[in-house]
Short mmCIF file of C-alpha atoms in Angstrom, two decimals:
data_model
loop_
_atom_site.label_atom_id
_atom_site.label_comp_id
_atom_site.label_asym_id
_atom_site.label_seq_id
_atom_site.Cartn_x
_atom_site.Cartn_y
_atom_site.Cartn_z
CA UNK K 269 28.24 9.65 6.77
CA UNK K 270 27.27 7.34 9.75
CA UNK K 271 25.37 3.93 9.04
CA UNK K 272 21.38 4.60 9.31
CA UNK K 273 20.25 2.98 12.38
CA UNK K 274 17.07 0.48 11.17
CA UNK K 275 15.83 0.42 14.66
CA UNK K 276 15.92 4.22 14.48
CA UNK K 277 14.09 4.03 11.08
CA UNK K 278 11.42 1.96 12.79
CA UNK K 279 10.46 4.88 14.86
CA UNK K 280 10.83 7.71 12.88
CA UNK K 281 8.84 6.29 9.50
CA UNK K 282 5.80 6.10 12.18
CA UNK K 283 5.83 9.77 12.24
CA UNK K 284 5.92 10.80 8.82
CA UNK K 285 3.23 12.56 7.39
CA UNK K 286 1.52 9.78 4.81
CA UNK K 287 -1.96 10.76 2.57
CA UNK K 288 -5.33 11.26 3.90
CA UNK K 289 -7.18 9.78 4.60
CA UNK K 290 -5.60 6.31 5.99
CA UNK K 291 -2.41 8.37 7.56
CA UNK K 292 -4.39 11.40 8.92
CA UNK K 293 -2.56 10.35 12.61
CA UNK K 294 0.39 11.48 11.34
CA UNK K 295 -0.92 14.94 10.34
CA UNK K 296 1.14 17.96 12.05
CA UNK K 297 0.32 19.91 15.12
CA UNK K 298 -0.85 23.15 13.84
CA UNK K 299 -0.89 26.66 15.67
CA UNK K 300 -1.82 29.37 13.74
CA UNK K 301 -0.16 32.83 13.95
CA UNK K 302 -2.52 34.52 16.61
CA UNK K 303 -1.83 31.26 18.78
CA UNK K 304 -4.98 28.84 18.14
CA UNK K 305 -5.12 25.43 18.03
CA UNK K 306 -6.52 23.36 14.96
CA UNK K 307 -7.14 19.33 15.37
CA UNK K 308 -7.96 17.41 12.81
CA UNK K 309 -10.79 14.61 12.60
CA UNK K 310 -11.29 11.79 10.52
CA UNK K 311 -14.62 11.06 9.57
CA UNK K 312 -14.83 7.28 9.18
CA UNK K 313 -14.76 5.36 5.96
CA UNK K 314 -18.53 5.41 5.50
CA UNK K 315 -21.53 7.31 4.70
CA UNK K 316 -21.48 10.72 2.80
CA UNK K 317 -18.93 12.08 4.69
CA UNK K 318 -16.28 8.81 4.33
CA UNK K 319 -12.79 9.60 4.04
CA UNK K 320 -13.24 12.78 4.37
CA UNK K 321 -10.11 13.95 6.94
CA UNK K 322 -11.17 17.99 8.51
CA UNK K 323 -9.58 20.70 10.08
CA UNK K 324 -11.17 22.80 12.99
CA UNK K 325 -10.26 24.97 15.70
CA UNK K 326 -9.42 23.09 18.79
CA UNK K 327 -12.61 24.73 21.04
CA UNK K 328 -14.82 23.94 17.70
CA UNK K 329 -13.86 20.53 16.50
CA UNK K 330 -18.00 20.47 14.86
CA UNK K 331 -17.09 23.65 12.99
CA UNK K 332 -14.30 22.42 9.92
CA UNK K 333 -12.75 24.93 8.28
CA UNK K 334 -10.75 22.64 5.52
CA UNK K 335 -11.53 19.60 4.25
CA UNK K 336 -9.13 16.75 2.56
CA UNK K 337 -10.18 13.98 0.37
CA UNK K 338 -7.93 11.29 -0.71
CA UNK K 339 -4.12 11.33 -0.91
CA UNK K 340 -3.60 14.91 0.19
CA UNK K 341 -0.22 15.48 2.73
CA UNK K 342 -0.20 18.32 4.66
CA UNK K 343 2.75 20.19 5.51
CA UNK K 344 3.83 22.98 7.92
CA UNK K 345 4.92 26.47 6.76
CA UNK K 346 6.98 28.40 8.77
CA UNK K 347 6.22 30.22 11.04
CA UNK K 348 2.32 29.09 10.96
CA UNK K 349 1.63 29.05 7.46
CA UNK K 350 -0.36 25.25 6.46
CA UNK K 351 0.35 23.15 3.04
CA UNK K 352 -1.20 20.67 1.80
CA UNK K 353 -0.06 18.77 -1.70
CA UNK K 354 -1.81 16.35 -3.85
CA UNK K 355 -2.08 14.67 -6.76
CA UNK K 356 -3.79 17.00 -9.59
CA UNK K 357 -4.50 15.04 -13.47
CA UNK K 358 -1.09 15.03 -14.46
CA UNK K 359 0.66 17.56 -11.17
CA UNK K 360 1.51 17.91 -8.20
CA UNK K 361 -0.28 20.67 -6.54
CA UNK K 362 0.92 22.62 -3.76
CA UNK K 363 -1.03 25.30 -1.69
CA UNK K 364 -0.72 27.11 1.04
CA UNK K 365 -3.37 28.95 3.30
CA UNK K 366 -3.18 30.94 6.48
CA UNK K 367 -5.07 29.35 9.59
CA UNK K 368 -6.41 32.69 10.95
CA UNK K 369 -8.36 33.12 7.43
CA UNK K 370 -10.06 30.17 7.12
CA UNK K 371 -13.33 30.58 8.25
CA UNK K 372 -15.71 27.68 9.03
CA UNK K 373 -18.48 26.10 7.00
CA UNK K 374 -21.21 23.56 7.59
CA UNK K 375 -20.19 19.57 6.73
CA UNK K 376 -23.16 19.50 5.23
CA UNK K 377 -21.97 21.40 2.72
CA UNK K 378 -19.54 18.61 1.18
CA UNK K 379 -21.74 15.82 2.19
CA UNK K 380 -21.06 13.31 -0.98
CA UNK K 381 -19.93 16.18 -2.69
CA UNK K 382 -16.06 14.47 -2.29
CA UNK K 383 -17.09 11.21 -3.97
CA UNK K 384 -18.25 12.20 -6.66
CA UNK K 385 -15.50 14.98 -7.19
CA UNK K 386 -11.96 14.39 -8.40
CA UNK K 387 -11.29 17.88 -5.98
CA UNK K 388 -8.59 17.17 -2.99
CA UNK K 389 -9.27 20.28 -1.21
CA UNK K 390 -12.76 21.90 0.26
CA UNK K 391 -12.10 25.38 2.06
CA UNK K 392 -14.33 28.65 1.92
CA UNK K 393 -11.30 30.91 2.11
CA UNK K 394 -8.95 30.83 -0.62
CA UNK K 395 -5.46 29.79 -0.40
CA UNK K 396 -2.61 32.50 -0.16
CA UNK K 397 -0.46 30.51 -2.51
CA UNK K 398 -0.53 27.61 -5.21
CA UNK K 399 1.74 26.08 -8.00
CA UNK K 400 1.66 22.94 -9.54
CA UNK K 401 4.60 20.77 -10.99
CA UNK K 402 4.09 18.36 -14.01
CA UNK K 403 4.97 14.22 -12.77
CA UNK K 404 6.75 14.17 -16.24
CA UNK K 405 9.90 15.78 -15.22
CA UNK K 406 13.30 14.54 -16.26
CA UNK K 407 15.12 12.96 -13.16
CA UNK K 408 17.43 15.13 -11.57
CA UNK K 409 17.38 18.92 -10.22
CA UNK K 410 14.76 21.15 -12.34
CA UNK K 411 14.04 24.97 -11.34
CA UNK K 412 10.68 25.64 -10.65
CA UNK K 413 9.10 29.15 -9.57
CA UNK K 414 7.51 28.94 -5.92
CA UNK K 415 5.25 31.63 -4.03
CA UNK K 416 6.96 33.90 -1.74
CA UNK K 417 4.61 32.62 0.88
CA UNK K 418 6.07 28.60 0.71
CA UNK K 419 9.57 29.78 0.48
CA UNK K 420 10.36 29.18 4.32
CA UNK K 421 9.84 25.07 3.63
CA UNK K 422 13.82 23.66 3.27
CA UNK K 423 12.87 20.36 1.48
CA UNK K 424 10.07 18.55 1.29
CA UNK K 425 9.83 15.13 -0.13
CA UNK K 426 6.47 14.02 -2.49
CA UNK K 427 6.29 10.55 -3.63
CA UNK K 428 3.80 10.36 -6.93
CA UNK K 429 3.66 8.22 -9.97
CA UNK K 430 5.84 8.31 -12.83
CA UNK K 431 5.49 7.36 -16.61
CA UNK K 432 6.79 4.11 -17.15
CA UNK K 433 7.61 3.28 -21.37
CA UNK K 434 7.58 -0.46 -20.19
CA UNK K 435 7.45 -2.69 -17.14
CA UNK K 436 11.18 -2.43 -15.99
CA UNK K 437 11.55 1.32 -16.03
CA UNK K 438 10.65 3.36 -12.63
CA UNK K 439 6.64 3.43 -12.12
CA UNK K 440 7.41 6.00 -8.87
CA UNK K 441 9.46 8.96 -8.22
CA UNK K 442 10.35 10.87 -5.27
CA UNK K 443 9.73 15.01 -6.08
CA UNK K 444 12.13 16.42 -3.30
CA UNK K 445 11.05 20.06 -2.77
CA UNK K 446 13.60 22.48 -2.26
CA UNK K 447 11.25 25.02 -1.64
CA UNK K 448 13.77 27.68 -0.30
CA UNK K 449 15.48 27.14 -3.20
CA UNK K 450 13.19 27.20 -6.17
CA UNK K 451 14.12 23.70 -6.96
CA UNK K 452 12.77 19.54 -7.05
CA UNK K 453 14.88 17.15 -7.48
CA UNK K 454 13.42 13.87 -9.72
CA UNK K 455 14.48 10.68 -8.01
CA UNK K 456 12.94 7.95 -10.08
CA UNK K 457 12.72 4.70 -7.77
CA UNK K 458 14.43 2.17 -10.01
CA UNK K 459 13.54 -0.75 -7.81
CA UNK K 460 10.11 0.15 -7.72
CA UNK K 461 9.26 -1.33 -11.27
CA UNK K 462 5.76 -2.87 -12.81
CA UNK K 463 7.77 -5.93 -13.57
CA UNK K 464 8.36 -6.71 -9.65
CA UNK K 465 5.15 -4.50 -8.19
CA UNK K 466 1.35 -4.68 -8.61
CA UNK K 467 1.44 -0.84 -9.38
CA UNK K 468 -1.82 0.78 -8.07
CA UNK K 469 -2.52 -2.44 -5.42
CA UNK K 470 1.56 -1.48 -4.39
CA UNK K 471 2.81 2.25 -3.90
CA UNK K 472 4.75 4.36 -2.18
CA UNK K 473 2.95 6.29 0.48
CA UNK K 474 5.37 8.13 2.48
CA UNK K 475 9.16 9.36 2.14
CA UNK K 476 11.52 11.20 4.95
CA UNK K 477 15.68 11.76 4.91
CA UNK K 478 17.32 10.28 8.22
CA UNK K 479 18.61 13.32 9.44
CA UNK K 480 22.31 11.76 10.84
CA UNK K 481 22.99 9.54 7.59
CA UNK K 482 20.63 11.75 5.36
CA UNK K 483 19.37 8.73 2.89
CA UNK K 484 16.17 8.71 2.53
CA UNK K 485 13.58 5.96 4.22
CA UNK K 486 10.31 5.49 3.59
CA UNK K 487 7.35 3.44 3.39
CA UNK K 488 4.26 1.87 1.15
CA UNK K 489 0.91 0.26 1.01
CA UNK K 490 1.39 -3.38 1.07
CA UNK K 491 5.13 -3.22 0.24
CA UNK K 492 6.89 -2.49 3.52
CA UNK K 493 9.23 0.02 5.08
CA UNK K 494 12.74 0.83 2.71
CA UNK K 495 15.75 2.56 3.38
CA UNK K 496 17.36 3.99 -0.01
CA UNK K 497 20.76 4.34 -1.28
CA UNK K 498 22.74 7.50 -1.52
CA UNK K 499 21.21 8.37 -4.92
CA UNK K 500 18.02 8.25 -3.78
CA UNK K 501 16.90 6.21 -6.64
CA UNK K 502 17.70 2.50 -5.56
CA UNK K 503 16.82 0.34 -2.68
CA UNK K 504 19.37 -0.38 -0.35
CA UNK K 505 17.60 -2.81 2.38
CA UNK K 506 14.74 -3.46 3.75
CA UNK K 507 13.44 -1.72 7.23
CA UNK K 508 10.21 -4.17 7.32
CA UNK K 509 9.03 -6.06 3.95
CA UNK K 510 5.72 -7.33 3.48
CA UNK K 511 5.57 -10.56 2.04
#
Protein backbone atom coordinates (compact mmCIF):
# COMPACT_ATOMS: atom_id res chain seq x y z
CA UNK A 1 0.00 0.00 0.00
CA UNK A 2 1.48 3.53 -0.67
CA UNK A 3 2.41 5.89 2.38
CA UNK A 4 -0.78 8.26 3.18
CA UNK A 5 0.13 11.63 2.11
CA UNK A 6 -0.57 14.07 5.48
CA UNK A 7 -0.74 17.03 3.28
CA UNK A 8 -3.35 15.09 1.31
CA UNK A 9 -5.12 14.23 4.64
CA UNK A 10 -5.22 17.95 5.39
CA UNK A 11 -7.53 18.47 2.53
CA UNK A 12 -9.61 15.69 2.37
CA UNK A 13 -10.63 15.52 6.41
CA UNK A 14 -12.11 19.19 5.51
CA UNK A 15 -14.63 17.50 3.44
CA UNK A 16 -15.92 14.84 5.47
CA UNK A 17 -19.28 14.85 6.52
CA UNK A 18 -19.02 15.63 10.60
CA UNK A 19 -22.53 15.99 12.96
CA UNK A 20 -24.97 18.71 12.83
CA UNK A 21 -25.09 21.00 13.74
CA UNK A 22 -21.33 22.48 14.04
CA UNK A 23 -20.25 20.47 10.61
CA UNK A 24 -23.48 21.16 8.60
CA UNK A 25 -20.79 22.77 5.73
CA UNK A 26 -19.77 19.58 5.07
CA UNK A 27 -23.27 18.18 4.39
CA UNK A 28 -23.61 16.53 0.72
CA UNK A 29 -24.97 18.03 -2.41
CA UNK A 30 -28.28 16.47 -2.79
CA UNK A 31 -30.41 15.99 -6.10
CA UNK A 32 -33.29 14.12 -5.79
CA UNK A 33 -34.50 11.59 -8.41
CA UNK A 34 -36.82 13.93 -10.56
CA UNK A 35 -33.67 16.36 -10.67
CA UNK A 36 -34.30 19.08 -7.77
CA UNK A 37 -32.05 20.69 -5.78
CA UNK A 38 -32.15 20.65 -1.82
CA UNK A 39 -29.70 23.17 0.28
CA UNK A 40 -29.42 23.01 3.56
CA UNK A 41 -29.47 25.98 6.23
CA UNK A 42 -28.24 26.33 9.53
CA UNK A 43 -30.22 28.18 11.79
CA UNK A 44 -27.81 29.84 14.23
CA UNK A 45 -27.03 28.70 17.72
CA UNK A 46 -29.77 30.78 19.33
CA UNK A 47 -33.32 31.30 19.94
CA UNK A 48 -36.01 28.50 19.50
CA UNK A 49 -34.84 27.42 16.45
CA UNK A 50 -30.79 27.04 17.60
CA UNK A 51 -28.97 24.29 16.19
CA UNK A 52 -31.43 23.30 14.35
CA UNK A 53 -29.59 22.36 10.68
CA UNK A 54 -32.84 22.12 7.63
CA UNK A 55 -33.33 20.81 4.41
CA UNK A 56 -35.36 22.64 1.58
CA UNK A 57 -35.73 22.73 -1.99
CA UNK A 58 -33.27 24.98 -3.61
CA UNK A 59 -36.21 27.63 -5.13
CA UNK A 60 -37.81 27.32 -1.38
CA UNK A 61 -34.99 27.56 1.06
CA UNK A 62 -38.12 29.20 3.77
CA UNK A 63 -40.06 25.98 3.15
CA UNK A 64 -37.83 22.89 5.21
CA UNK A 65 -38.81 19.73 4.56
CA UNK A 66 -36.34 17.83 7.23
CA UNK A 67 -35.00 18.95 10.13
CA UNK A 68 -31.67 17.73 12.16
CA UNK A 69 -30.88 18.32 15.71
CA UNK A 70 -27.65 17.49 17.23
CA UNK A 71 -25.07 14.94 16.05
CA UNK A 72 -26.99 13.62 13.08
CA UNK A 73 -24.57 12.79 9.67
CA UNK A 74 -26.17 12.64 6.63
CA UNK A 75 -25.26 10.43 3.95
CA UNK A 76 -26.00 9.93 0.21
CA UNK A 77 -27.89 6.90 -1.18
CA UNK A 78 -27.43 5.93 -4.48
CA UNK A 79 -28.80 6.97 -6.95
CA UNK A 80 -30.74 9.91 -4.94
CA UNK A 81 -31.84 8.21 -2.00
CA UNK A 82 -30.76 10.62 1.52
CA UNK A 83 -29.45 9.04 5.05
CA UNK A 84 -29.03 10.41 7.88
CA UNK A 85 -27.57 8.41 11.19
CA UNK A 86 -27.50 9.32 14.76
CA UNK A 87 -27.07 8.47 18.00
CA UNK A 88 -30.40 6.72 19.47
CA UNK A 89 -30.24 5.68 23.75
CA UNK A 90 -28.06 2.92 23.34
CA UNK A 91 -27.98 2.67 18.84
CA UNK A 92 -27.08 3.80 16.09
CA UNK A 93 -29.94 4.67 13.93
CA UNK A 94 -29.94 4.72 10.33
CA UNK A 95 -32.78 5.98 7.95
CA UNK A 96 -33.31 6.63 4.77
CA UNK A 97 -36.01 8.84 2.94
CA UNK A 98 -36.68 9.76 -0.64
CA UNK A 99 -36.30 13.62 -1.50
CA UNK A 100 -39.30 13.75 -3.90
CA UNK A 101 -41.61 12.61 -0.78
CA UNK A 102 -40.80 14.87 1.65
CA UNK A 103 -43.14 17.44 1.69
CA UNK A 104 -42.64 20.79 3.49
CA UNK A 105 -43.84 22.02 6.87
CA UNK A 106 -43.85 25.30 8.74
CA UNK A 107 -40.53 25.97 11.22
CA UNK A 108 -42.83 26.97 13.43
CA UNK A 109 -43.79 23.78 13.90
CA UNK A 110 -40.45 22.59 15.76
CA UNK A 111 -39.85 25.91 17.28
CA UNK A 112 -38.22 24.68 20.84
CA UNK A 113 -39.75 21.57 20.18
CA UNK A 114 -35.80 20.18 19.48
CA UNK A 115 -34.56 21.30 22.90
CA UNK A 116 -36.55 19.92 24.81
CA UNK A 117 -36.68 16.55 22.76
CA UNK A 118 -34.03 13.84 22.79
CA UNK A 119 -35.54 13.28 18.80
CA UNK A 120 -32.62 13.75 15.98
CA UNK A 121 -34.92 13.83 13.16
CA UNK A 122 -38.20 16.19 12.35
CA UNK A 123 -39.82 15.27 8.84
CA UNK A 124 -43.67 15.07 7.92
CA UNK A 125 -43.11 12.21 5.50
CA UNK A 126 -41.92 9.07 6.83
CA UNK A 127 -38.73 7.49 6.03
CA UNK A 128 -38.60 4.56 3.39
CA UNK A 129 -36.16 2.68 5.53
CA UNK A 130 -34.69 2.41 9.21
CA UNK A 131 -32.57 -0.03 11.40
CA UNK A 132 -30.72 0.53 14.31
CA UNK A 133 -27.44 -1.21 15.60
CA UNK A 134 -26.69 -1.64 19.40
CA UNK A 135 -22.96 0.50 20.42
CA UNK A 136 -22.34 -2.74 22.48
CA UNK A 137 -21.08 -4.85 19.74
CA UNK A 138 -18.06 -7.06 20.05
CA UNK A 139 -15.11 -5.57 17.92
CA UNK A 140 -14.73 -7.05 14.72
CA UNK A 141 -17.14 -7.96 11.64
CA UNK A 142 -20.91 -8.66 12.93
CA UNK A 143 -23.88 -9.36 10.33
CA UNK A 144 -26.55 -7.13 10.60
CA UNK A 145 -29.89 -7.09 8.39
CA UNK A 146 -30.17 -3.73 6.27
CA UNK A 147 -33.26 -2.39 4.12
CA UNK A 148 -33.22 -3.12 0.55
CA UNK A 149 -33.47 0.58 0.05
CA UNK A 150 -29.70 1.44 1.88
CA UNK A 151 -28.13 -1.47 0.21
CA UNK A 152 -26.45 0.68 -2.67
CA UNK A 153 -24.08 2.50 0.28
CA UNK A 154 -20.41 0.43 -0.03
CA UNK A 155 -19.10 1.45 3.47
CA UNK A 156 -19.82 3.95 5.55
CA UNK A 157 -17.87 4.82 8.60
CA UNK A 158 -19.88 6.01 12.16
CA UNK A 159 -17.80 7.03 14.98
CA UNK A 160 -20.01 6.66 18.46
CA UNK A 161 -19.19 5.87 22.01
CA UNK A 162 -18.27 2.68 23.39
CA UNK A 163 -18.55 1.00 26.92
CA UNK A 164 -15.49 1.37 28.67
CA UNK A 165 -15.13 -1.37 32.06
CA UNK A 166 -12.33 1.12 33.21
CA UNK A 167 -10.30 4.14 32.14
CA UNK A 168 -7.68 2.36 29.84
CA UNK A 169 -10.04 0.35 27.70
CA UNK A 170 -11.45 2.07 24.29
CA UNK A 171 -14.18 4.89 25.25
CA UNK A 172 -14.84 5.21 21.09
CA UNK A 173 -15.34 2.94 18.27
CA UNK A 174 -15.51 3.31 14.67
CA UNK A 175 -18.97 1.27 13.24
CA UNK A 176 -17.77 0.80 9.52
CA UNK A 177 -20.95 0.12 7.50
CA UNK A 178 -20.77 -2.31 4.91
CA UNK A 179 -24.05 -1.62 3.86
CA UNK A 180 -23.90 -3.63 0.50
CA UNK A 181 -22.87 -6.26 2.43
CA UNK A 182 -25.05 -6.67 5.46
CA UNK A 183 -22.13 -6.11 7.66
CA UNK A 184 -20.18 -3.38 10.46
CA UNK A 185 -17.14 -3.86 11.37
CA UNK A 186 -16.29 -2.79 15.38
CA UNK A 187 -13.02 -0.91 15.46
CA UNK A 188 -12.58 0.05 19.05
CA UNK A 189 -10.03 3.14 19.14
CA UNK A 190 -7.51 1.86 21.65
CA UNK A 191 -5.69 5.14 21.87
CA UNK A 192 -8.67 6.94 22.49
CA UNK A 193 -8.90 5.98 26.30
CA UNK A 194 -10.55 7.96 29.52
CA UNK A 195 -7.16 7.65 31.08
CA UNK A 196 -5.48 10.06 28.31
CA UNK A 197 -8.97 11.96 27.09
CA UNK A 198 -11.57 14.19 28.81
CA UNK A 199 -14.32 11.86 27.27
CA UNK A 200 -17.47 13.98 26.50
CA UNK A 201 -15.23 17.56 26.48
CA UNK A 202 -12.86 15.17 23.76
CA UNK A 203 -14.50 12.95 20.92
CA UNK A 204 -14.30 11.80 17.79
CA UNK A 205 -16.40 13.68 15.32
CA UNK A 206 -15.63 12.53 11.96
CA UNK A 207 -13.91 9.34 10.25
CA UNK A 208 -13.03 8.73 6.28
CA UNK A 209 -10.54 5.81 4.58
CA UNK A 210 -7.75 7.50 2.30
CA UNK A 211 -8.75 6.03 -0.74
CA UNK A 212 -4.83 5.29 -2.22
CA UNK A 213 -3.42 3.88 1.24
CA UNK A 214 -7.01 2.96 2.54
CA UNK A 215 -6.24 3.64 6.52
CA UNK A 216 -8.52 5.46 7.89
CA UNK A 217 -8.09 9.42 9.00
CA UNK A 218 -10.15 11.32 10.86
CA UNK A 219 -10.82 14.02 13.15
CA UNK A 220 -12.28 15.33 16.77
CA UNK A 221 -13.52 18.11 18.91
CA UNK A 222 -10.65 19.54 20.69
CA UNK A 223 -8.32 16.59 19.96
CA UNK A 224 -6.99 17.16 16.45
CA UNK A 225 -6.82 15.47 13.08
CA UNK A 226 -5.39 11.41 13.25
CA UNK A 227 -4.38 9.11 10.75
CA UNK A 228 -4.88 5.34 12.01
CA UNK A 229 -3.00 2.23 11.63
CA UNK A 230 -3.87 -0.65 9.40
CA UNK A 231 -6.16 -2.18 12.05
CA UNK A 232 -8.08 0.60 12.33
CA UNK A 233 -7.97 0.49 16.02
CA UNK A 234 -4.64 2.38 16.95
CA UNK A 235 -3.22 5.73 16.23
CA UNK A 236 -0.51 5.89 13.97
CA UNK A 237 0.45 9.83 13.81
CA UNK A 238 -0.82 12.79 14.11
CA UNK A 239 -2.29 14.96 10.95
CA UNK A 240 -2.81 18.20 13.32
CA UNK A 241 -2.95 17.74 17.33
CA UNK A 242 -4.45 20.13 19.52
CA UNK A 243 -2.57 20.85 22.44
Amino acid sequence: MPTPNISGLRQQIQNVIGPTPWYWKTFPALRSESGQRFVWTHHDDQGPLGYVVSLALEQQPDKPRLALNTYCRPFLIPPARLGIWCPEGRNIRLVCFEPDQLKAFDLAEIAGWFKQSSDRIYAATPPVAEFEVPVKLPPGTNKINVPAEMQTVDELIAPTTYAALNQDEPAMALYVFYLQAGLVEVLPQKWFTSAQYNVGQQWITRAARDPESHQIFGDGIRVGSFLLEEDGCRLQEWIDKKE
